[in-house]
């Protein structure tokens, strides 16, 4: 058995934190841990994975793998799974990760649990915890196939450095060809932001309809920048065009798991809570003492964000 | 050209969740069309209005109750429906197998779906259907153009947005920001009652995952809530941020 594989989420050599979270978690399974990286010029990344416990690093290089595309990645991974026979393969629950894992699962006739918030893998058995119904219920699901496939929600596992692994580089044969590619990526427009990405940020500051417009959002952004935080929004502020759609937090948007979530002028609709209620610490500023957001806050401030947030910024600067 | 839209019946997103006999109880729950699928139906109807396609067929796998969801899609303007009778506990794999079999019979030019079901959805079913049928797919789209036997979509991607082109037939799953679904008109609701809906049995498939248990999330301990003058509130909040949550001032 070739233990647990962690598929590396990266673009242009920038590795997503969730990769290290999954490697750190996989160490707990007491089996061999491998990182699997596809891309171009990615072999140089191998030592990074060893630092977080990878015993092996499977490196697949080639033009066809330079950016994620379902057909090529699935063909390659399916061939590798049949050759090396991992017990479990973990992917990040990102747009790419869930797309990859679902198509792969069907191709190799395997079960898949997506968006897992906890995992127990031992003796060839994989049981995962999921938050369902927008976080209003949880389920425990066992994958009854070999291999076990799952996508893991970013931010749920701690990154533990120091479980140093050998990081032995393995170079599987390239199995994907141009004939496997069925999507033509015409354009990729990266989101340019100096702020941390929402699913990776330690602190997220979000603004909702209570911000009333771009000026209110600026107040929220100022607080975020002071804390080196990611900026997010509710559907109301996104739909109003005050923030980019990639910044929506909630059921339809991103699920965030920061250490601290600060909700400004957000009522706390269930669809919003689905995206942030598992944050470690939650605070909110809202004029309405009855706002449902106060049902999930550790520290709630009933007040006007236009008054409280600027004063908070002054206070933090002290 | 014919479009087939997969519509799942889900709980109202506002529904309060309770357990009964270890399962999620649907007693007293308002059942709706999965909001993402409603967007897919709207997308299909708009293609028909633009005369890009000629027929919109909706398919749901589930119990007889799912007939209501099919009728909702018909009332919006879809032409006919297919109910694939299947145990609602079937896993993603079994549902994909059942839906793919029904889709294959219809031989559509385009298959639309939601990118995730808002209940216990897993974002797997459309992609699995594509693999079963050997078709290309694009997930989480926010726009769709059909021309020359190809579909070109904007979609959400990690770290940005992308534009992808695939050859039809293809499976395409929607993000809610694609469009604003219409409400069925009174006339639409009346017409929907007369539109044809076929019922078929699901092909047998063996689940690949097993639910071990359902539970409710632990109730969150009530936090502190303060109503103070802004300067006092700001000072206490700063204390919470720095000393309890241990966030750091970076700038
Ligand atoms: C299928 C579906 C999916 C959805 N997905 C999402 C999702 O992913 N994310 C999401 O966020 N929503 C989502 N929604 C929408 C959701 O139901 C709510 O409509 C939305 O979250 C409301 O945003 P809001 O809290 O900013 O606005 P509101 O609900 O209007 O709340 C604004 C709040 O600001 C407060 N306020 C006003 N003025 C001030 C002030 N000066 N200072 C402080 N507070 C003030 C008010 O008291 C109020 O509580 C979804 C809905 C559906 C049906
Ligand atoms: N039982 C079902 N009947 C019809 N369509 C379904 C069913 N289950 C899933 N789908 C489709 O697949 C999409 C994603 O569902 P899921 O993979 O369960 O998150 C949904 O938005 C539907 O379009």
XYZ file of C-alpha atoms and ligand atoms in Angstrom:
645
model
C 0.000 0.000 0.000
C 1.395 3.372 -1.001
C -0.197 5.207 1.921
C -1.886 8.588 1.646
C -1.399 10.910 -1.287
C -1.948 14.636 -1.045
C -2.514 16.400 -4.342
C -0.643 19.699 -4.336
C -2.683 22.818 -5.099
C -0.424 25.289 -6.798
C -0.381 27.806 -9.600
C 2.889 29.088 -11.055
C 4.752 27.472 -8.165
C 2.696 29.231 -5.477
C 1.547 26.467 -3.179
C -1.740 26.867 -1.379
C -1.595 26.538 2.377
C -4.251 23.817 2.338
C -1.638 21.512 0.798
C 0.466 21.766 3.958
C -2.632 21.381 6.101
C -3.423 18.088 4.376
C 0.181 16.834 4.593
C 0.278 17.646 8.311
C -3.005 15.827 8.868
C -1.957 12.820 6.772
C 1.019 12.311 9.109
C -1.504 11.254 11.779
C -2.581 8.231 9.774
C 0.650 6.384 10.580
C 1.190 5.401 6.972
C 3.468 6.658 4.235
C 2.625 10.215 3.152
C 3.272 11.473 -0.352
C 2.772 14.784 -2.076
C 1.721 14.586 -5.722
C 2.521 17.633 -7.792
C 1.647 18.265 -11.432
C 2.935 21.249 -13.337
C 5.846 22.757 -15.164
C 9.095 23.392 -13.325
C 7.588 22.031 -10.126
C 10.339 19.599 -9.141
C 12.065 22.437 -7.313
C 9.107 22.526 -4.908
C 9.772 19.003 -3.597
C 11.766 20.025 -0.483
C 8.798 22.168 0.619
C 6.641 19.077 0.993
C 9.341 17.126 2.826
C 9.331 19.844 5.495
C 5.740 19.011 6.257
C 6.259 15.303 6.362
C 6.158 13.995 2.785
C 8.063 10.738 2.591
C 7.778 10.792 -1.172
C 7.042 13.463 -3.726
C 5.561 12.313 -7.022
C 6.531 14.906 -9.604
C 4.810 15.052 -12.974
C 6.200 17.665 -15.323
C 5.134 18.717 -18.776
C 3.536 21.439 -20.872
C 0.230 19.626 -20.763
C 0.225 19.922 -16.946
C 1.326 23.556 -16.699
C -2.155 24.641 -15.572
C -5.038 22.602 -14.281
C -7.150 20.995 -16.968
C -9.485 18.162 -16.100
C -8.851 15.742 -18.947
C -5.057 15.612 -18.737
C -4.909 15.630 -14.941
C -7.482 12.852 -14.594
C -5.781 10.646 -17.206
C -2.438 11.087 -15.457
C -3.726 10.527 -11.935
C -5.792 7.491 -12.924
C -2.698 5.881 -14.457
C -0.629 6.649 -11.353
C -3.250 5.267 -8.996
C -3.384 2.009 -10.888
C 0.403 1.764 -10.893
C 1.245 2.815 -7.310
C -2.017 1.923 -5.532
C -2.355 4.594 -2.850
C -4.760 3.807 -0.043
C -6.225 7.317 -0.076
C -5.889 10.446 -2.204
C -6.744 13.821 -0.671
C -7.508 16.937 -2.686
C -8.262 20.463 -1.528
C -11.921 21.439 -1.755
C -11.213 24.256 -4.189
C -12.826 24.790 -7.589
C -10.066 22.779 -9.226
C -9.827 20.141 -6.512
C -13.507 19.216 -6.549
C -13.654 19.187 -10.345
C -10.582 16.934 -10.514
C -11.654 14.563 -7.753
C -15.212 14.044 -9.061
C -14.179 13.229 -12.597
C -11.367 11.007 -11.347
C -13.674 9.198 -8.938
C -16.068 8.325 -11.718
C -13.286 7.248 -14.060
C -11.732 4.849 -11.564
C -15.098 3.772 -10.144
C -14.370 5.108 -6.670
C -16.343 6.766 -3.898
C -15.562 10.342 -3.003
C -16.437 12.545 -0.053
C -16.206 16.253 -0.796
C -15.706 19.239 1.489
C -14.661 17.144 4.471
C -14.075 19.032 7.704
C -12.509 16.072 9.466
C -10.990 12.774 8.425
C -10.015 9.480 10.005
C -8.062 7.128 7.813
C -6.733 3.897 9.207
C -6.321 0.301 8.134
C -7.598 1.049 4.667
C -10.764 2.621 6.018
C -11.688 6.257 5.459
C -14.377 8.063 7.415
C -15.019 11.743 6.849
C -17.105 14.404 8.551
C -19.098 16.816 6.418
C -21.040 19.961 7.245
C -24.316 19.685 5.341
C -27.477 21.787 4.970
C -25.421 24.979 5.122
C -23.754 23.797 8.315
C -27.055 23.069 10.075
C -26.229 19.351 10.250
C -23.200 17.137 10.076
C -22.728 13.701 8.616
C -20.089 11.028 8.911
C -19.483 9.228 5.668
C -17.346 6.229 4.886
C -15.835 5.720 1.458
C -16.204 2.029 0.792
C -13.978 1.788 -2.278
C -10.271 1.383 -2.886
C -8.771 3.904 -3.140
C -10.463 6.324 -0.766
C -10.935 9.766 -2.311
C -11.800 12.994 -0.521
C -11.618 16.745 -0.886
C -10.739 18.643 2.279
C -12.063 22.057 3.235
C -9.192 24.576 3.488
C -8.420 25.767 6.992
C -9.728 22.819 8.984
C -6.381 21.204 9.760
C -3.408 22.790 11.522
C -0.161 23.123 9.660
C 2.547 21.297 11.603
C 6.076 21.868 10.449
C 8.866 19.585 11.550
C 7.406 16.175 10.778
C 10.267 16.058 8.283
C 9.949 13.306 5.692
C 12.543 12.022 3.271
C 10.882 13.756 0.354
C 12.208 11.177 -2.082
C 11.354 12.334 -5.587
C 9.519 9.824 -7.760
C 8.891 10.592 -11.412
C 5.998 8.599 -12.801
C 5.735 8.150 -16.543
C 3.626 10.770 -18.291
C 0.359 9.063 -19.174
C -1.744 11.985 -20.434
C -1.682 13.060 -24.059
C -3.302 15.886 -26.013
C -6.118 13.477 -26.870
C -7.172 13.534 -23.205
C -7.764 17.283 -23.239
C -11.341 18.357 -23.954
C -11.439 21.830 -22.440
C -9.763 24.719 -24.224
C -8.843 27.351 -21.664
C -9.112 30.540 -23.689
C -8.287 32.947 -20.958
C -7.402 33.058 -17.276
C -7.827 36.346 -15.492
C -6.089 36.273 -12.140
C -7.595 38.189 -9.282
C -5.010 40.756 -8.391
C -5.007 41.720 -4.758
C -2.382 42.650 -2.242
C -4.571 41.086 0.439
C -4.437 37.431 1.450
C -6.823 35.070 -0.285
C -10.024 34.545 1.726
C -9.671 30.818 2.323
C -6.072 31.250 3.487
C -6.327 34.416 5.578
C -5.748 34.318 9.348
C -8.210 37.170 9.750
C -11.164 38.017 7.514
C -13.037 41.312 7.732
C -16.342 41.334 5.861
C -18.723 44.092 4.934
C -22.426 43.721 4.240
C -25.368 45.847 3.224
C -24.912 47.834 6.427
C -21.829 49.418 4.796
C -24.333 51.253 2.590
C -21.900 51.781 -0.290
C -18.252 51.955 -1.389
C -17.412 54.467 1.370
C -18.522 52.047 4.045
C -16.529 49.287 2.376
C -13.437 51.526 2.509
C -13.799 51.685 6.294
C -13.911 47.895 6.409
C -10.882 47.634 4.113
C -8.899 49.992 6.282
C -9.495 47.745 9.284
C -8.593 44.687 7.210
C -5.315 46.180 6.013
C -4.339 47.112 9.537
C -4.719 43.453 10.520
C -3.246 42.043 7.295
C -6.645 40.471 6.768
C -8.573 39.211 3.787
C -11.671 41.214 2.817
C -14.975 39.472 2.231
C -18.587 40.376 1.715
C -22.140 39.168 2.009
C -24.215 38.501 -1.059
C -25.875 41.889 -0.566
C -22.619 43.837 -0.811
C -21.342 41.673 -3.671
C -24.571 42.000 -5.670
C -24.458 45.754 -5.113
C -21.087 45.727 -6.839
C -19.158 47.104 -3.870
C -16.829 44.090 -3.826
C -15.692 41.554 -6.432
C -17.766 38.369 -6.678
C -14.776 36.222 -5.693
C -15.022 37.831 -2.253
C -18.460 36.488 -1.392
C -18.518 34.514 1.840
C -21.253 31.935 2.295
C -22.996 29.008 0.793
C -22.676 30.306 -2.750
C -19.312 31.883 -2.217
C -16.272 30.866 -0.250
C -16.250 28.923 2.969
C -13.694 30.582 5.212
C -12.110 29.234 8.347
C -9.923 32.018 9.734
C -8.740 32.464 13.273
C -10.802 35.666 13.477
C -13.843 36.767 11.463
C -15.115 40.328 11.787
C -18.577 40.920 10.286
C -19.468 44.565 9.711
C -23.061 45.395 8.838
C -23.950 41.784 8.069
C -27.236 40.404 9.399
C -26.073 36.781 9.534
C -28.455 35.024 7.131
C -28.105 31.253 7.248
C -26.451 31.261 3.799
C -23.808 33.655 5.090
C -23.274 31.700 8.310
C -22.649 28.593 6.189
C -19.485 30.251 4.979
C -17.985 31.505 8.213
C -19.519 30.005 11.346
C -16.637 27.572 11.815
C -14.169 30.474 12.238
C -12.317 30.209 15.538
C -13.274 33.639 16.871
C -16.163 35.694 15.527
C -17.068 39.274 16.203
C -19.646 41.531 14.588
C -20.638 45.155 14.548
C -24.318 45.640 13.839
C -26.870 48.286 14.798
C -29.586 45.694 15.322
C -29.253 43.882 18.669
C -31.532 41.138 17.297
C -29.409 40.441 14.195
C -28.897 36.673 13.840
C -25.148 37.177 13.424
C -25.020 37.694 17.215
C -26.039 34.050 17.553
C -22.565 33.004 16.422
C -20.357 35.776 17.772
C -17.944 35.394 20.663
C -17.942 39.150 21.074
C -20.706 41.245 19.564
C -20.900 44.998 19.339
C -24.306 46.582 18.950
C -23.425 49.793 17.225
C -22.947 51.827 14.089
C -20.018 50.557 12.042
C -19.407 54.061 10.672
C -18.635 55.159 14.218
C -17.188 52.033 15.837
C -14.834 50.818 13.090
C -12.852 54.074 12.642
C -12.491 54.320 16.435
C -11.401 50.686 16.497
C -8.759 51.436 13.872
C -7.449 54.312 16.044
C -7.486 52.078 19.089
C -5.567 49.285 17.312
C -2.981 51.754 16.046
C -2.165 52.772 19.611
C -31.048 21.559 -30.386
C -32.230 20.105 -27.143
C -31.122 20.984 -23.611
C -31.571 18.724 -20.644
C -31.478 20.268 -17.179
C -30.889 18.230 -14.008
C -33.049 19.560 -11.203
C -32.825 18.330 -7.638
C -35.470 18.840 -5.026
C -33.924 20.290 -1.871
C -34.999 21.726 1.456
C -35.839 25.387 1.597
C -32.504 27.001 2.445
C -34.104 28.612 5.518
C -35.394 25.272 6.861
C -34.583 24.329 10.415
C -32.920 20.926 10.513
C -33.966 18.221 12.961
C -33.108 14.572 13.270
C -35.614 11.753 13.472
C -34.574 8.136 13.936
C -30.999 9.136 13.218
C -31.859 10.703 9.880
C -32.528 14.244 8.692
C -36.261 14.740 9.099
C -38.240 16.252 6.248
C -41.378 16.663 8.346
C -42.925 20.065 7.764
C -40.089 21.142 5.457
C -40.870 23.270 2.444
C -39.255 21.562 -0.553
C -37.870 23.695 -3.341
C -35.902 23.407 -6.542
C -32.188 23.594 -5.705
C -31.412 27.320 -6.233
C -28.451 26.532 -8.520
C -30.661 24.325 -10.673
C -33.221 27.103 -10.892
C -30.447 29.204 -12.426
C -29.650 26.383 -14.864
C -33.332 26.170 -15.863
C -33.413 29.936 -16.395
C -30.269 29.703 -18.530
C -31.877 27.016 -20.666
C -35.112 28.968 -21.113
C -33.163 32.057 -22.160
C -31.356 29.987 -24.806
C -34.733 28.878 -26.085
C -36.042 32.435 -26.133
C -32.982 33.420 -28.185
C -33.812 30.508 -30.491
C -30.394 28.961 -29.898
C -32.147 25.804 -28.813
C -35.607 24.419 -29.414
C -36.495 22.269 -26.419
C -35.870 22.285 -22.658
C -36.317 18.976 -20.854
C -35.885 18.738 -17.087
C -34.922 15.568 -15.254
C -35.061 14.869 -11.530
C -34.061 11.729 -9.663
C -35.976 11.136 -6.467
C -39.309 10.201 -4.979
C -42.768 11.156 -6.256
C -42.424 14.384 -4.298
C -39.804 15.530 -6.827
C -42.690 15.893 -9.293
C -43.342 19.293 -7.679
C -39.831 20.391 -8.563
C -40.305 19.273 -12.152
C -43.582 21.239 -12.272
C -41.793 24.342 -10.979
C -39.271 24.073 -13.812
C -42.116 23.519 -16.293
C -43.956 26.550 -14.939
C -40.839 28.633 -15.542
C -41.012 27.603 -19.197
C -39.418 24.178 -19.653
C -41.197 21.936 -22.160
C -41.379 18.534 -20.521
C -40.044 16.511 -17.637
C -38.644 13.135 -16.651
C -38.874 11.747 -13.145
C -36.328 9.042 -12.448
C -37.714 7.179 -9.470
C -34.944 6.569 -7.008
C -34.441 6.323 -3.281
C -33.473 9.817 -2.112
C -30.702 8.222 -0.015
C -28.822 7.120 -3.143
C -25.258 8.449 -3.147
C -23.722 10.768 -5.757
C -22.445 7.850 -7.791
C -25.793 6.062 -7.957
C -27.604 9.292 -8.749
C -25.154 10.099 -11.531
C -25.589 6.608 -12.976
C -29.388 6.914 -12.900
C -29.429 10.411 -14.383
C -26.849 9.552 -17.050
C -28.970 6.610 -18.199
C -32.025 8.853 -18.563
C -29.983 11.532 -20.312
C -28.542 9.033 -22.766
C -32.037 8.040 -23.860
C -32.740 11.670 -24.720
C -29.461 12.297 -26.526
C -29.421 16.074 -25.799
C -26.967 18.598 -27.250
C -26.360 20.225 -23.896
C -26.803 19.108 -20.289
C -27.123 21.766 -17.618
C -27.045 21.314 -13.842
C -26.312 23.230 -10.680
C -22.718 23.130 -9.484
C -23.801 21.980 -6.041
C -26.998 20.976 -4.289
C -27.766 23.216 -1.335
C -28.748 20.315 0.957
C -26.119 17.630 1.407
C -24.750 18.399 -2.027
C -21.274 17.391 -2.935
C -20.518 19.026 -6.302
C -20.023 15.632 -7.870
C -23.092 14.611 -9.812
C -22.700 16.720 -13.002
C -19.011 15.863 -13.394
C -19.697 12.190 -12.800
C -22.477 12.296 -15.412
C -20.029 13.823 -17.907
C -17.508 11.051 -17.293
C -20.149 8.322 -17.611
C -21.333 9.758 -20.918
C -17.788 10.491 -22.101
C -18.593 14.185 -22.539
C -16.605 17.331 -21.749
C -17.746 19.455 -18.824
C -17.300 22.913 -17.343
C -18.238 23.673 -13.738
C -19.356 26.795 -11.857
C -20.148 28.918 -14.884
C -21.217 32.535 -14.798
C -21.899 32.927 -18.531
C -22.591 30.707 -21.526
C -22.428 31.283 -25.282
C -23.390 28.640 -27.810
C -22.086 28.862 -31.368
C -20.846 26.499 -34.079
C -21.413 23.391 -31.995
C -19.345 24.767 -29.140
C -20.045 26.182 -25.694
C -17.899 28.966 -24.316
C -18.243 29.770 -20.635
C -16.806 32.066 -18.036
C -16.355 30.228 -14.808
C -14.950 30.674 -11.361
C -11.496 29.240 -10.903
C -8.953 29.225 -8.103
C -7.294 32.612 -7.971
C -9.286 34.132 -10.805
C -11.839 33.547 -13.495
C -11.419 31.692 -16.729
C -12.981 31.324 -20.116
C -13.269 27.759 -21.357
C -14.506 26.309 -24.618
C -15.818 22.784 -25.113
C -17.426 20.926 -27.997
C -21.088 19.980 -27.658
C -22.634 17.872 -26.334
C -21.257 18.835 -22.937
C -22.252 18.983 -19.289
C -22.224 22.458 -17.764
C -22.924 23.405 -14.152
C -24.084 26.808 -12.991
C -23.048 29.303 -10.361
C -25.888 31.519 -9.066
C -24.360 34.674 -10.497
C -25.048 33.409 -14.034
C -28.562 34.885 -14.107
C -31.596 35.900 -12.094
C -34.244 33.153 -12.336
C -37.769 34.282 -13.202
C -40.789 33.585 -11.056
C -43.297 31.324 -12.803
C -46.261 33.326 -14.066
C -49.845 32.316 -13.289
C -50.190 31.283 -16.917
C -46.968 29.288 -16.676
C -48.238 27.445 -13.627
C -51.491 26.566 -15.397
C -49.661 25.389 -18.521
C -47.196 23.328 -16.473
C -50.041 21.104 -15.300
C -50.624 19.969 -18.865
C -47.007 19.511 -19.918
C -45.867 15.893 -20.282
C -43.805 14.249 -17.549
C -42.490 10.720 -18.067
C -41.664 8.485 -15.116
C -38.913 5.893 -15.328
C -37.249 3.647 -12.772
C -33.634 4.296 -11.875
C -31.121 1.799 -13.169
C -29.637 -0.199 -10.309
C -26.281 0.931 -8.945
C -24.321 0.171 -5.825
C -23.368 3.146 -3.642
C -19.693 3.885 -3.161
C -20.009 5.741 0.103
C -21.969 4.907 3.218
C -23.460 7.369 5.672
C -22.494 6.270 9.152
C -24.394 8.879 11.095
C -26.046 12.257 11.026
C -25.722 14.778 13.794
C -26.392 18.364 14.669
C -23.498 20.757 15.147
C -22.685 21.500 18.776
C -24.584 24.575 19.919
C -22.296 27.540 20.132
C -21.848 28.977 23.624
C -23.494 32.353 23.900
C -20.885 35.059 23.495
C -20.606 38.488 24.997
C -22.714 41.249 23.455
C -22.122 44.870 24.351
C -24.151 48.021 23.768
C -21.874 50.889 24.693
C -20.879 54.303 23.418
C -18.777 53.919 20.268
C -15.468 54.813 21.937
C -16.011 52.360 24.796
C -17.192 49.681 22.354
C -14.154 50.254 20.129
C -11.750 49.917 23.072
C -13.348 46.684 24.259
C -13.437 45.283 20.736
C -9.754 46.122 20.269
C -9.044 44.227 23.476
C -10.978 41.206 22.191
C -9.165 41.276 18.841
C -5.679 41.613 20.307
C -5.912 39.668 23.553
C -8.587 37.033 23.075
C -8.351 36.285 19.353
C -4.655 37.224 19.458
C -4.700 38.910 16.068
C -1.787 41.210 15.327
C -1.618 44.675 13.917
C 0.405 44.227 10.739
C 0.357 47.609 9.046
C -29.609 30.105 -2.450
C -29.096 31.307 -1.727
C -27.727 31.417 -1.579
C -27.196 32.509 -0.891
N -25.837 32.577 -0.723
C -25.326 33.570 0.016
C -23.916 33.627 0.277
O -23.125 32.821 -0.206
N -23.456 34.637 1.061
C -24.283 35.574 1.609
O -23.780 36.456 2.330
N -25.590 35.558 1.350
C -26.132 34.583 0.568
N -27.477 34.589 0.321
C -28.267 35.783 0.699
C -28.654 35.841 2.163
O -29.888 35.178 2.335
C -28.811 37.300 2.640
O -29.741 37.946 1.802
C -27.527 38.115 2.628
O -26.499 37.406 3.297
C -27.756 39.436 3.306
O -26.603 40.239 3.290
P -26.348 41.319 4.432
O -26.272 40.636 5.736
O -25.174 42.122 4.003
O -27.616 42.263 4.287
P -28.855 42.451 5.265
O -29.488 41.174 5.593
O -29.675 43.506 4.649
O -28.195 42.978 6.589
C -27.578 44.219 6.747
C -27.272 44.371 8.215
O -26.553 45.565 8.413
C -26.993 46.154 9.623
N -26.687 47.583 9.572
C -27.340 48.555 8.879
N -26.721 49.718 9.055
C -25.666 49.506 9.865
C -24.651 50.349 10.413
N -24.596 51.649 10.141
N -23.736 49.794 11.227
C -23.775 48.451 11.511
N -24.722 47.620 11.024
C -25.643 48.149 10.190
C -28.464 45.824 9.706
O -28.905 45.840 11.057
C -28.517 44.431 9.104
O -28.404 43.423 10.101
C -28.041 33.511 -0.378
C -29.424 33.393 -0.532
C -29.955 32.301 -1.191
C -31.424 32.205 -1.331
N -31.422 13.642 -7.496
C -31.077 14.507 -8.463
N -31.916 14.771 -9.484
C -31.584 15.654 -10.451
N -30.432 16.321 -10.480
C -29.551 16.103 -9.497
C -29.807 15.190 -8.445
N -28.746 15.191 -7.618
C -27.869 16.078 -8.123
N -28.354 16.625 -9.266
C -27.714 17.659 -10.119
O -26.343 17.763 -9.787
C -26.071 19.055 -9.244
C -25.016 18.964 -8.170
O -25.463 18.121 -7.149
P -24.485 17.498 -6.061
O -23.386 16.819 -6.810
O -25.332 16.559 -5.286
O -23.989 18.650 -5.258
C -27.408 19.569 -8.779
O -27.392 20.980 -8.730
C -28.345 19.004 -9.832
O -28.305 19.781 -11.012
